[in-house]
Structure formats: structure tokens, C-alpha cells
Coordinates of C-alpha atoms in Angstrom, one line a residue:
C50 CA 65.6 26.7 -74.5
I51 CA 65.1 27.1 -70.8
V52 CA 67.8 28.7 -68.7
L53 CA 67.3 28.4 -64.9
G54 CA 63.6 28.4 -65.3
R55 CA 63.5 31.4 -67.7
T56 CA 62.6 31.3 -71.4
C57 CA 65.6 32.1 -73.5
R58 CA 65.0 33.7 -77.0
R59 CA 68.6 33.6 -78.0
R60 CA 69.9 30.7 -80.1
P61 CA 70.9 27.9 -77.7
S62 CA 74.6 28.3 -78.5
R63 CA 74.7 31.9 -77.4
W64 CA 72.7 32.3 -74.2
M65 CA 74.3 33.5 -71.0
R66 CA 73.2 34.7 -67.5
S67 CA 75.8 37.3 -66.5
R68 CA 74.1 38.5 -63.3
S69 CA 74.8 35.2 -61.6
G70 CA 78.1 34.5 -63.1
W71 CA 77.1 32.6 -66.1
T72 CA 79.6 32.9 -68.9
S73 CA 79.0 33.8 -72.6
Q74 CA 81.5 31.2 -73.8
S75 CA 80.1 28.6 -76.1
P76 CA 81.6 25.1 -76.6
T77 CA 82.9 24.6 -80.1
Q78 CA 84.7 21.7 -81.8
N79 CA 88.1 23.3 -81.1
S80 CA 87.4 24.2 -77.4
P81 CA 89.6 22.3 -74.9
G82 CA 88.3 20.3 -71.9
A83 CA 85.3 17.9 -71.7
L84 CA 82.1 18.3 -73.7
L85 CA 79.3 16.2 -72.1
W86 CA 75.6 15.8 -73.0
A87 CA 72.9 14.6 -70.7
P88 CA 69.3 13.7 -71.5
R89 CA 68.2 15.5 -68.4
A90 CA 70.0 17.5 -65.6
W91 CA 69.0 19.0 -62.3
I92 CA 69.5 22.8 -62.7
A93 CA 68.1 25.5 -60.5
G94 CA 65.9 23.1 -58.5
R95 CA 64.3 21.2 -61.4
W96 CA 64.8 18.8 -64.2
V97 CA 65.6 20.3 -67.6
E98 CA 66.0 18.4 -70.9
S99 CA 68.8 18.0 -73.3
V100 CA 71.7 19.6 -71.5
L101 CA 75.2 20.3 -72.9
L102 CA 77.9 20.8 -70.4
H103 CA 81.3 22.1 -71.3
A104 CA 84.3 21.7 -68.8
G105 CA 87.5 23.7 -69.4
V106 CA 91.0 22.4 -69.1
D107 CA 91.1 23.8 -65.6
G108 CA 88.3 21.3 -64.6
H109 CA 85.6 24.0 -64.1
W110 CA 82.3 24.5 -66.0
L111 CA 82.7 27.0 -68.9
D112 CA 79.2 26.8 -70.2
I113 CA 75.9 24.9 -69.6
R114 CA 73.2 24.9 -72.2
T115 CA 69.7 23.3 -72.3
G116 CA 67.4 22.3 -75.0
T117 CA 70.1 21.3 -77.5
A118 CA 71.0 18.1 -79.4
P119 CA 74.4 16.5 -78.7
P120 CA 77.1 17.6 -81.1
P121 CA 79.2 14.7 -82.6
Q122 CA 82.2 15.5 -80.4
A123 CA 80.2 15.3 -77.1
T124 CA 80.3 12.4 -74.7
V125 CA 76.7 11.2 -74.2
L126 CA 76.1 10.4 -70.6
P127 CA 74.1 7.3 -69.9
G128 CA 71.4 8.8 -67.7
P129 CA 70.0 11.8 -65.9
V130 CA 72.6 14.1 -64.2
L131 CA 72.7 15.6 -60.7
P132 CA 75.3 17.8 -59.2
G133 CA 77.5 16.2 -56.6
L134 CA 77.2 17.2 -53.0
V135 CA 79.8 18.3 -50.5
D136 CA 80.4 16.0 -47.5
A137 CA 81.0 18.8 -45.1
H138 CA 82.2 16.8 -42.1
S139 CA 84.3 13.7 -42.1
H140 CA 86.8 11.9 -39.8
A141 CA 88.4 9.6 -42.3
F142 CA 90.3 7.4 -39.8
Q143 CA 87.0 6.4 -38.2
R144 CA 86.1 4.4 -41.3
A145 CA 88.4 1.7 -39.9
F146 CA 86.1 1.6 -36.8
A147 CA 82.7 1.5 -38.6
G148 CA 80.7 -1.5 -37.6
L149 CA 83.0 -2.4 -34.7
A150 CA 81.2 -0.6 -31.9
E151 CA 77.7 -2.1 -32.2
R152 CA 77.9 -4.3 -29.1
R153 CA 78.0 -3.5 -25.4
T154 CA 78.9 -5.4 -22.3
A155 CA 78.2 -2.7 -19.7
E156 CA 74.7 -1.6 -18.5
H157 CA 75.0 1.7 -20.4
D158 CA 76.5 2.8 -23.8
D159 CA 76.4 6.3 -25.2
F160 CA 78.5 8.8 -27.1
W161 CA 81.1 9.1 -24.4
S162 CA 81.7 5.3 -24.1
W163 CA 81.9 5.1 -27.9
R164 CA 84.4 7.9 -27.9
D165 CA 86.7 6.0 -25.5
R166 CA 86.7 3.1 -27.9
M167 CA 87.2 5.3 -30.9
Y168 CA 90.4 6.6 -29.3
G169 CA 91.7 3.1 -29.4
V170 CA 91.8 3.4 -33.2
A171 CA 93.2 6.9 -33.1
L172 CA 96.1 5.8 -31.0
R173 CA 97.2 3.0 -33.4
I174 CA 96.7 4.2 -37.0
T175 CA 99.9 5.1 -38.9
P176 CA 100.2 7.5 -41.8
A177 CA 100.3 4.7 -44.3
Q178 CA 97.2 3.1 -42.8
L179 CA 95.5 6.4 -42.8
R180 CA 96.1 6.8 -46.5
T181 CA 94.7 3.3 -47.1
V182 CA 91.6 3.9 -45.0
A183 CA 91.0 7.3 -46.4
A184 CA 91.4 6.1 -50.0
Q185 CA 88.8 3.4 -49.4
L186 CA 86.5 5.9 -47.7
Y187 CA 86.8 8.5 -50.4
A188 CA 86.1 5.9 -53.1
E189 CA 82.9 5.0 -51.2
L190 CA 81.9 8.6 -50.8
L191 CA 82.2 9.1 -54.5
C192 CA 79.9 6.1 -55.1
G193 CA 77.6 7.7 -52.6
G194 CA 77.3 11.0 -54.5
Y195 CA 79.8 13.2 -52.7
T196 CA 82.5 14.8 -54.9
Q197 CA 84.1 17.0 -52.2
V198 CA 84.9 16.1 -48.6
C199 CA 85.8 18.3 -45.7
E200 CA 88.2 16.6 -43.3
F201 CA 87.9 17.7 -39.7
H202 CA 91.5 16.7 -39.1
Y203 CA 92.8 16.4 -35.6
L204 CA 95.0 13.3 -35.9
H205 CA 98.5 14.9 -36.3
H206 CA 101.2 13.3 -34.1
D207 CA 102.8 9.9 -33.8
E208 CA 101.6 7.2 -31.4
S209 CA 103.6 8.7 -28.5
G210 CA 102.1 12.2 -29.1
Q211 CA 105.3 13.6 -30.6
P212 CA 105.3 15.5 -33.9
Y213 CA 106.4 13.5 -37.0
P214 CA 109.7 14.7 -38.6
D215 CA 107.2 16.1 -41.2
P216 CA 104.4 17.7 -39.1
L217 CA 102.2 17.4 -42.2
A218 CA 102.6 13.6 -42.5
M219 CA 99.0 12.8 -41.6
S220 CA 97.7 15.7 -43.7
R221 CA 99.7 14.4 -46.6
A222 CA 98.2 10.9 -46.2
L223 CA 94.8 12.4 -46.6
A224 CA 95.7 14.5 -49.6
D225 CA 97.3 11.5 -51.2
A226 CA 94.2 9.4 -50.6
A227 CA 92.1 12.1 -52.2
A228 CA 94.3 12.0 -55.2
D229 CA 94.1 8.2 -55.3
S230 CA 90.3 8.3 -55.5
G231 CA 89.8 11.6 -57.4
I232 CA 87.6 13.3 -54.8
G233 CA 88.1 17.0 -53.9
L234 CA 89.4 17.7 -50.4
T235 CA 89.1 20.6 -47.9
L236 CA 91.5 20.0 -45.1
L237 CA 90.6 21.5 -41.7
P238 CA 93.4 21.2 -39.1
V239 CA 91.8 21.4 -35.7
L240 CA 92.6 23.5 -32.6
Y241 CA 92.5 20.9 -29.8
E242 CA 94.2 21.8 -26.5
R243 CA 92.3 20.5 -23.5
A244 CA 90.0 17.6 -22.4
G245 CA 87.1 19.7 -21.1
F246 CA 85.9 23.0 -19.7
A247 CA 87.4 22.1 -16.3
Q248 CA 90.3 20.0 -17.7
P249 CA 93.1 22.3 -18.9
R250 CA 95.2 19.5 -20.4
L251 CA 94.5 16.7 -22.8
R252 CA 94.0 13.2 -21.6
P253 CA 96.7 10.7 -22.3
D254 CA 94.6 9.0 -25.0
Q255 CA 94.2 12.4 -26.7
R256 CA 97.9 13.0 -27.1
R257 CA 98.0 12.7 -30.9
F258 CA 95.5 15.6 -31.2
A259 CA 97.5 18.4 -29.4
T260 CA 97.6 21.7 -31.2
D261 CA 97.7 25.4 -30.4
V262 CA 96.9 28.4 -32.6
N263 CA 100.3 28.6 -34.1
A264 CA 100.3 24.9 -35.0
V265 CA 96.8 25.0 -36.6
L266 CA 97.8 28.0 -38.8
A267 CA 101.1 26.4 -39.8
L268 CA 99.3 23.2 -40.8
R269 CA 96.8 25.2 -42.9
D270 CA 99.5 27.2 -44.6
G271 CA 101.5 24.0 -45.3
V272 CA 98.6 22.5 -47.1
R273 CA 97.9 25.6 -49.1
A274 CA 101.6 25.8 -50.1
W275 CA 101.3 22.4 -51.7
A276 CA 99.0 24.0 -54.3
L277 CA 97.6 20.5 -55.1
P278 CA 94.7 20.2 -57.6
R279 CA 91.3 19.9 -55.9
V280 CA 92.8 20.4 -52.4
N281 CA 92.2 23.5 -50.3
A282 CA 92.4 24.3 -46.5
G283 CA 90.6 26.1 -43.8
V284 CA 90.7 25.6 -40.0
A285 CA 88.6 24.0 -37.3
I286 CA 88.0 24.3 -33.6
H287 CA 87.3 20.9 -32.1
S288 CA 84.7 22.3 -29.7
L289 CA 84.3 24.9 -27.0
R290 CA 85.2 22.3 -24.4
A291 CA 88.5 21.4 -26.2
A292 CA 89.7 25.0 -26.8
A293 CA 90.1 27.8 -24.3
P294 CA 88.2 31.1 -25.0
A295 CA 91.4 33.1 -25.2
S296 CA 92.7 30.7 -27.9
I297 CA 89.5 30.9 -29.9
H298 CA 89.7 34.7 -29.9
E299 CA 93.4 34.6 -30.8
L300 CA 92.7 32.3 -33.7
L301 CA 89.9 34.5 -35.0
R302 CA 92.1 37.6 -34.7
R303 CA 94.7 35.9 -36.8
L304 CA 92.1 34.8 -39.4
Q305 CA 91.1 38.4 -40.2
G306 CA 91.2 38.9 -43.9
D307 CA 91.2 35.1 -44.6
S308 CA 88.1 33.8 -46.3
G309 CA 88.7 30.1 -45.6
P310 CA 86.0 28.1 -43.7
I311 CA 86.0 27.7 -39.9
H312 CA 84.3 24.6 -38.6
V313 CA 83.4 23.6 -35.0
H314 CA 81.6 20.8 -33.3
V315 CA 78.9 22.4 -31.2
A316 CA 75.9 21.4 -29.1
E317 CA 76.1 17.7 -30.2
Q318 CA 75.5 16.3 -26.7
T319 CA 73.3 17.6 -23.9
A320 CA 76.2 17.0 -21.4
E321 CA 78.3 19.4 -23.5
V322 CA 75.6 22.0 -23.3
D323 CA 75.3 21.6 -19.5
D324 CA 79.1 21.8 -19.1
C325 CA 79.2 25.0 -21.2
L326 CA 76.4 26.6 -19.2
A327 CA 78.3 25.8 -16.0
A328 CA 81.6 27.1 -17.2
T329 CA 80.5 30.2 -19.2
G330 CA 77.0 31.0 -18.2
A331 CA 75.8 30.4 -21.8
R332 CA 74.9 27.6 -24.1
P333 CA 77.6 26.8 -26.8
I334 CA 76.0 28.6 -29.7
E335 CA 74.8 31.3 -27.5
W336 CA 78.4 31.8 -26.3
L337 CA 79.7 32.0 -29.9
A338 CA 77.1 34.6 -30.8
R339 CA 77.6 36.6 -27.6
E340 CA 81.3 36.8 -28.2
G341 CA 80.6 38.2 -31.7
L342 CA 82.6 35.4 -33.4
L343 CA 80.1 34.1 -35.9
D344 CA 80.1 35.1 -39.6
A345 CA 79.6 33.5 -43.0
R346 CA 82.9 31.6 -42.7
W347 CA 81.6 29.5 -39.8
Q348 CA 80.1 26.0 -40.1
L349 CA 78.5 24.7 -36.9
V350 CA 78.7 20.9 -37.0
H351 CA 75.7 19.1 -35.5
A352 CA 74.1 22.0 -33.6
T353 CA 71.7 19.3 -32.4
H354 CA 70.6 20.9 -29.2
A355 CA 70.1 24.5 -30.3
V356 CA 67.2 26.5 -29.0
P357 CA 65.2 28.9 -31.0
A358 CA 67.1 32.0 -29.9
E359 CA 70.3 30.4 -31.0
I360 CA 68.9 29.4 -34.4
D361 CA 67.9 33.0 -34.9
A362 CA 71.4 34.2 -33.9
V363 CA 73.0 31.8 -36.4
A364 CA 70.6 33.0 -39.2
A365 CA 71.5 36.6 -38.5
S366 CA 75.2 35.9 -38.6
G367 CA 75.2 34.1 -42.0
A368 CA 76.9 31.0 -40.5
G369 CA 76.0 27.5 -41.8
V370 CA 75.1 24.3 -40.1
V371 CA 76.4 20.8 -40.9
L372 CA 73.9 18.0 -40.1
C373 CA 75.2 14.4 -39.8
P374 CA 72.0 12.4 -39.4
S375 CA 73.4 8.8 -39.6
T376 CA 76.1 9.5 -37.1
E377 CA 73.8 11.5 -34.8
A378 CA 71.5 8.5 -34.8
N379 CA 74.3 6.0 -34.4
L380 CA 75.7 7.8 -31.4
G381 CA 72.3 8.6 -29.8
D382 CA 72.9 12.4 -30.1
G383 CA 69.3 13.4 -30.7
L384 CA 67.4 15.1 -33.4
A385 CA 68.0 18.7 -34.6
D386 CA 65.2 21.1 -35.0
L387 CA 65.2 20.7 -38.8
P388 CA 61.9 22.7 -39.4
R389 CA 63.2 25.7 -37.6
W390 CA 66.7 25.6 -39.3
L391 CA 64.9 25.4 -42.7
A392 CA 62.5 28.2 -41.9
A393 CA 65.3 30.4 -40.6
G394 CA 67.1 30.1 -44.0
V395 CA 70.4 29.0 -42.4
P396 CA 72.7 27.4 -45.0
L397 CA 72.8 23.7 -44.5
T398 CA 75.1 20.8 -45.6
L399 CA 75.5 17.1 -44.8
G400 CA 78.4 15.3 -43.1
S401 CA 79.3 11.7 -43.1
D402 CA 81.2 12.3 -39.7
S403 CA 82.0 8.8 -38.3
N404 CA 81.4 7.3 -41.8
V405 CA 79.0 4.6 -40.8
C406 CA 77.1 5.8 -43.8
R407 CA 78.7 7.1 -47.1
H408 CA 75.6 8.0 -49.2
W409 CA 74.0 11.4 -49.2
S410 CA 70.7 9.9 -50.3
E411 CA 70.5 7.8 -47.1
E412 CA 71.5 10.8 -45.0
L413 CA 68.6 12.8 -46.4
R414 CA 66.3 9.9 -45.8
W415 CA 67.5 9.7 -42.1
L416 CA 67.1 13.5 -41.9
D417 CA 63.4 13.5 -42.8
H418 CA 62.5 10.2 -41.3
G419 CA 63.8 11.3 -37.9
Q420 CA 61.5 14.3 -38.0
R421 CA 58.6 12.0 -39.1
L422 CA 59.1 9.8 -36.0
L423 CA 59.5 12.9 -33.7
H424 CA 56.4 14.8 -35.0
R425 CA 54.4 11.8 -36.2
Q426 CA 53.8 13.4 -39.5
R427 CA 55.0 12.8 -43.1
N428 CA 57.1 15.0 -45.4
V429 CA 58.1 17.3 -42.5
A430 CA 60.7 19.1 -44.5
A431 CA 58.4 20.0 -47.4
A432 CA 57.0 23.5 -47.7
P433 CA 54.0 23.7 -50.0
A434 CA 53.4 27.3 -49.1
L435 CA 56.7 28.1 -50.6
H436 CA 56.0 26.0 -53.7
E437 CA 58.5 23.4 -52.4
G438 CA 56.2 20.5 -51.8
A439 CA 58.7 17.8 -52.8
T440 CA 60.7 16.8 -49.6
A441 CA 63.7 15.4 -51.4
A442 CA 64.0 18.3 -53.8
R443 CA 63.8 20.9 -50.9
L444 CA 66.4 19.1 -48.8
F445 CA 68.7 18.4 -51.8
E446 CA 68.6 22.1 -52.9
R447 CA 69.4 23.4 -49.4
M448 CA 72.4 21.0 -49.1
L449 CA 73.6 21.9 -52.5
A450 CA 73.3 25.6 -51.8
G451 CA 75.4 25.3 -48.6
G452 CA 78.2 23.4 -50.2
A453 CA 80.5 26.1 -51.5
A454 CA 80.8 28.0 -48.2
A455 CA 81.3 24.8 -46.2
A456 CA 84.2 23.7 -48.5
G457 CA 85.7 27.1 -49.0
L458 CA 85.0 27.2 -52.7
P459 CA 83.7 30.1 -54.8
A460 CA 80.9 28.2 -56.5
W461 CA 79.3 24.8 -56.5
G462 CA 76.9 22.8 -58.7
L463 CA 75.9 22.8 -62.3
V464 CA 76.8 26.4 -62.9
P465 CA 79.6 28.0 -64.9
G466 CA 82.6 28.7 -62.7
A467 CA 82.0 25.8 -60.4
R468 CA 84.2 22.7 -60.6
A469 CA 82.9 20.3 -63.3
D470 CA 81.5 17.6 -61.0
L471 CA 78.4 15.6 -61.7
L472 CA 76.5 12.3 -60.9
V473 CA 74.9 10.1 -63.6
L474 CA 71.9 8.2 -62.3
D475 CA 71.2 4.5 -63.1
L476 CA 67.5 4.4 -64.1
Q477 CA 67.7 0.5 -63.9
A478 CA 68.6 0.6 -60.2
P479 CA 66.0 -0.7 -57.7
G480 CA 63.8 2.1 -56.7
L481 CA 64.4 4.1 -59.9
L482 CA 63.2 1.5 -62.4
G483 CA 60.1 2.7 -64.1
M484 CA 59.9 6.0 -62.1
P485 CA 58.5 9.0 -64.0
A486 CA 61.1 11.6 -64.6
S487 CA 59.4 14.1 -62.3
H488 CA 59.8 11.7 -59.3
V489 CA 63.3 10.4 -59.8
L490 CA 64.8 12.5 -57.0
D491 CA 62.0 11.5 -54.6
S492 CA 62.6 7.9 -55.4
L493 CA 66.4 8.1 -55.1
V494 CA 66.1 9.5 -51.5
F495 CA 63.0 7.6 -50.2
A496 CA 62.7 4.4 -52.2
T497 CA 66.2 3.4 -53.2
D498 CA 68.3 1.2 -50.9
A499 CA 71.0 0.1 -53.3
P500 CA 73.7 1.9 -55.3
A501 CA 72.0 4.0 -58.0
L502 CA 74.9 6.0 -59.6
R503 CA 76.3 4.8 -62.9
E504 CA 79.0 7.4 -63.2
V505 CA 80.6 10.2 -61.2
W506 CA 82.7 12.9 -62.7
V507 CA 85.1 15.3 -60.8
A508 CA 86.8 18.3 -62.4
G509 CA 85.7 17.1 -65.9
R510 CA 87.1 13.6 -65.4
R511 CA 85.2 10.3 -64.8
V512 CA 86.2 8.7 -61.5
V513 CA 83.3 6.2 -61.2
A514 CA 82.2 4.0 -64.1
G515 CA 79.6 1.3 -64.0
G516 CA 78.9 2.1 -60.4
R517 CA 82.5 1.3 -59.3
P518 CA 85.4 3.6 -58.6
I519 CA 88.0 3.6 -61.3
G520 CA 91.3 2.0 -60.2
A521 CA 90.0 1.2 -56.7
A522 CA 90.8 -2.5 -56.5
A523 CA 94.3 -2.1 -55.1
A524 CA 93.1 0.3 -52.4
T525 CA 90.2 -2.1 -51.5
G526 CA 92.6 -5.0 -51.2
R527 CA 95.0 -3.0 -48.9
F528 CA 92.1 -1.9 -46.8
A529 CA 90.8 -5.4 -46.3
A530 CA 94.1 -7.0 -45.7
D531 CA 96.2 -4.4 -43.8
V532 CA 93.7 -2.2 -42.0
A533 CA 90.2 -3.5 -41.5
A534 CA 91.3 -6.9 -40.3
G535 CA 93.9 -5.4 -38.0
F536 CA 91.6 -3.0 -36.4
A537 CA 88.8 -5.6 -36.1
G538 CA 91.2 -7.7 -34.2
T539 CA 92.1 -4.8 -31.9
M540 CA 88.5 -4.1 -31.2
V541 CA 87.7 -7.7 -30.5
E542 CA 90.7 -7.9 -28.2
L543 CA 89.8 -4.8 -26.3
W544 CA 86.0 -5.2 -26.2
P545 CA 85.1 -8.9 -26.6
A546 CA 81.5 -9.9 -27.3

């Protein structure tokens, strides 16, 4: 058999890889949990044949073996298997807004005008509507190949800006939506206390977002106290413009000894960079590094307008970067320096952000195609000198490797100890039909423009079958009838064509 690219002389039922956390347990007829067999699976950056995967009753991989025939008790999966990816940055409520901001009546439209319109949705959505929107979104993310989502969650208070009787009402709506769909969830309550570097208070249309350090930590601790399956929590800072330096330092002081992730929007817009320079004398990432704040817990969302010295500082700190190509394109943010981020070895992940796109394969295509247009070259992300000449494989592996830290999980992927998540490809899908096995991932990213997943499993349980979320019909009906139509009417009323 082949184990992570090494020849294994042990009998297939007995191999292990202890140095990297592989267990020595072997699936047997009497073992609990799910026993799955795939004709091929993506393990350690390549396709391997005849893979037996054993998930324990706790929903984590106990054992993964290659080169073995399916035992009678195994569920035979109907296609090649990929690990799921982490969606490291989502604003679920913005799914109700997707497609409703693609017109303009003024001479100019940019991120800031889009933001003003987005606030119209944020001011109206209720906890029940948020659950419906998020349940629809999370089902779509599962069908797009994400099995964990990190919610950058700043929508906490009621429509008047006052706390709900249960301060966790909006957080609970998201957790319930995750349970409805079956996706894993990392909740990230956001520190959000001012409108800008020179605006010490929030704007009236930001009233639902108001938090301080105490509130953020109370929200995080409340989520953790639920002890829900597949739900964990870290914290977030909206941005340097939205949180005072003293508050950021106080939050970090109180996070000493806590290993949870810390996310922050940073350097998304050139105006933000200019304002930060004027207020602090430093660029946003430069300021974080100068203050000695960055470490491996940090995830810098967007980092679009980072300069080489900042990229080097992030690499030295161990922090990760979350790229959101479809949203960054939709909002006109700009293009990140992908070649330099890759060369620096910075951990990378993807985010669906505003949720105009819910498929990681399309995000990867946007990511490399943007660089092709910028540099007028092809396969910009590939690295033949590193024996990584396949663009899709290199990008997928980098996003896979960054997932655990972004979501605050101890392990991720098709490895023992990680949660038992996987994707089953549909080889009859347009773009994959007739492809040689060696080029299936390339085709999925660069030649497939239709759904290509037959099944999705999370924690050893199938949540998508036949390309459709299991039990999603009711949520879809509520979304169409109660939410999408209502918000579409609001948008047309506020911004007529």
C-alpha cells in the first residue's frame, strides 16, 4: 500500500504514521462509527487508490488505509473523494442581499456605496429570518464543497440597537442554521465600536453592531458554554478603523492563554490604508506587526493591499490570510499579491464573504484567473521548480493546509484525528466527464461550471446526496417566500432601477 506517498511494507490493515498523528487503530467488523470505501481519494497532495476510511462515533477519522478492497460492511462511495474545505470568512445575512446590488443610478459605485446599501439589510433582518437565510446559505456552501464555515458575526442587537433579552439570540440563530444543514460552524463575535479612525462612535445605521471587549468575550464564552456538536468559537476585530488601539490591546491581553482564532478585516480597500497611515503613521498590517500583536492565531481577511515588507512580517509571525476572490472582485477591492503570499509560505484559506459565490472551486478559479489577467500569463500559482506544476493542486493544498488554524480546530482533512468530512465527486458532471484521473482536480477548478459533487459527508454523516442537501426543501421554501422576496422588495423600494 501507499501511505502519504511512502511505500508501506506492513499489511494494509496494520499501518500507521505516528509522527504525524496517524493512529494504529484498524477498522473491524465490530468497530463503531462509519466505515467508508472510495475508489480514489486525495491524500497528501495526490490521488491514491482504493481507500478505506473509518470514522468513530465521535465523528472523527480513526483510521485511513490505502490499497485495500472494500470489506462487506463498508459503504462504497460512488466516486473519487476530496477533503472538504473551510470557508474561513462568511457574513451569512448578506446572502439575502446577493444579486440585489448589481445596478447603479449614480455616476460612481464602489465598496463604500455597496456598504451603505448592505446596511439596509442589516437593519431589518430578525433572528428568525437570519436562521432561514443562514440555513439556505449553509446548505449551498455544503453543495459547494465547504464543510466548515467561520462566521464573522457582528449583527448582535435588535433593530433599535438594543440588546435582545438573550444577548446570544442572533448567534443562536446561526448555530441552529448550522445544525439544520449539518455544516460545522466557527462563530467569531466581532469587536465593533466606532465608525472610523476619526469617528469615535458608530453611525446610526451601524447600531446593531455595537460591542466592546467585555461583550465580545461574553458572546464567545456563551457559545462555548452551549457545547454544541460541530460548533466552536473564537473572536474577531472588525477592522483597525472600527476598533480603538487600546481596545485591541485589551482584547489581546485578555486572550492570553486562549488558543482560539482571531480574525480581522485588513487592507481590503486603499481608502482604509490611506486613513490608517494618516491616523497611525503605519499601514494596517504594518501597524499590527509593529505593535507585536500577530501570532499563529491571527487570520488576516483580504490583506489585498499588502506590500512586500508586510507580507514578510506576516510570514514571520505565523499568521494566516483569508482570500475572498469573488467578493473582492464583486466589490472592486483589487487583486492580492498571490505569488508573493504563496512564496512566503503564509497559511492561506478561502472565504465566501458576501456570499455572491458559494463554491470553493469557483473561488480558486477566480483567484488564479485574476492573476492571469494582471500578469498576462497562465498558471501563475503553479510552481514547477517546487514540483508543484499543477495550479489547482497547489492552490487546493494550500487552502486545505490553512483550514484548521482558521477554524480553530486541531486537525483538518483526510487524516486520523480530523473530523470525518469528505466530498464525493460526480464524474458524469460537465467538465469532469471523460477526464483522466490525474487531471480531475484541474478540471474541477478550471473546466467545470456546474455542480460536480454527488455527496458530502460531515462528521461521518451524509448531508448531501445526489447533489442536493438532505432535508433542505423546507428551508429553501422559507428562504424564497419569507426572506428573499421581502428583501428584494426592500432593495427595489430603496434603490429602484
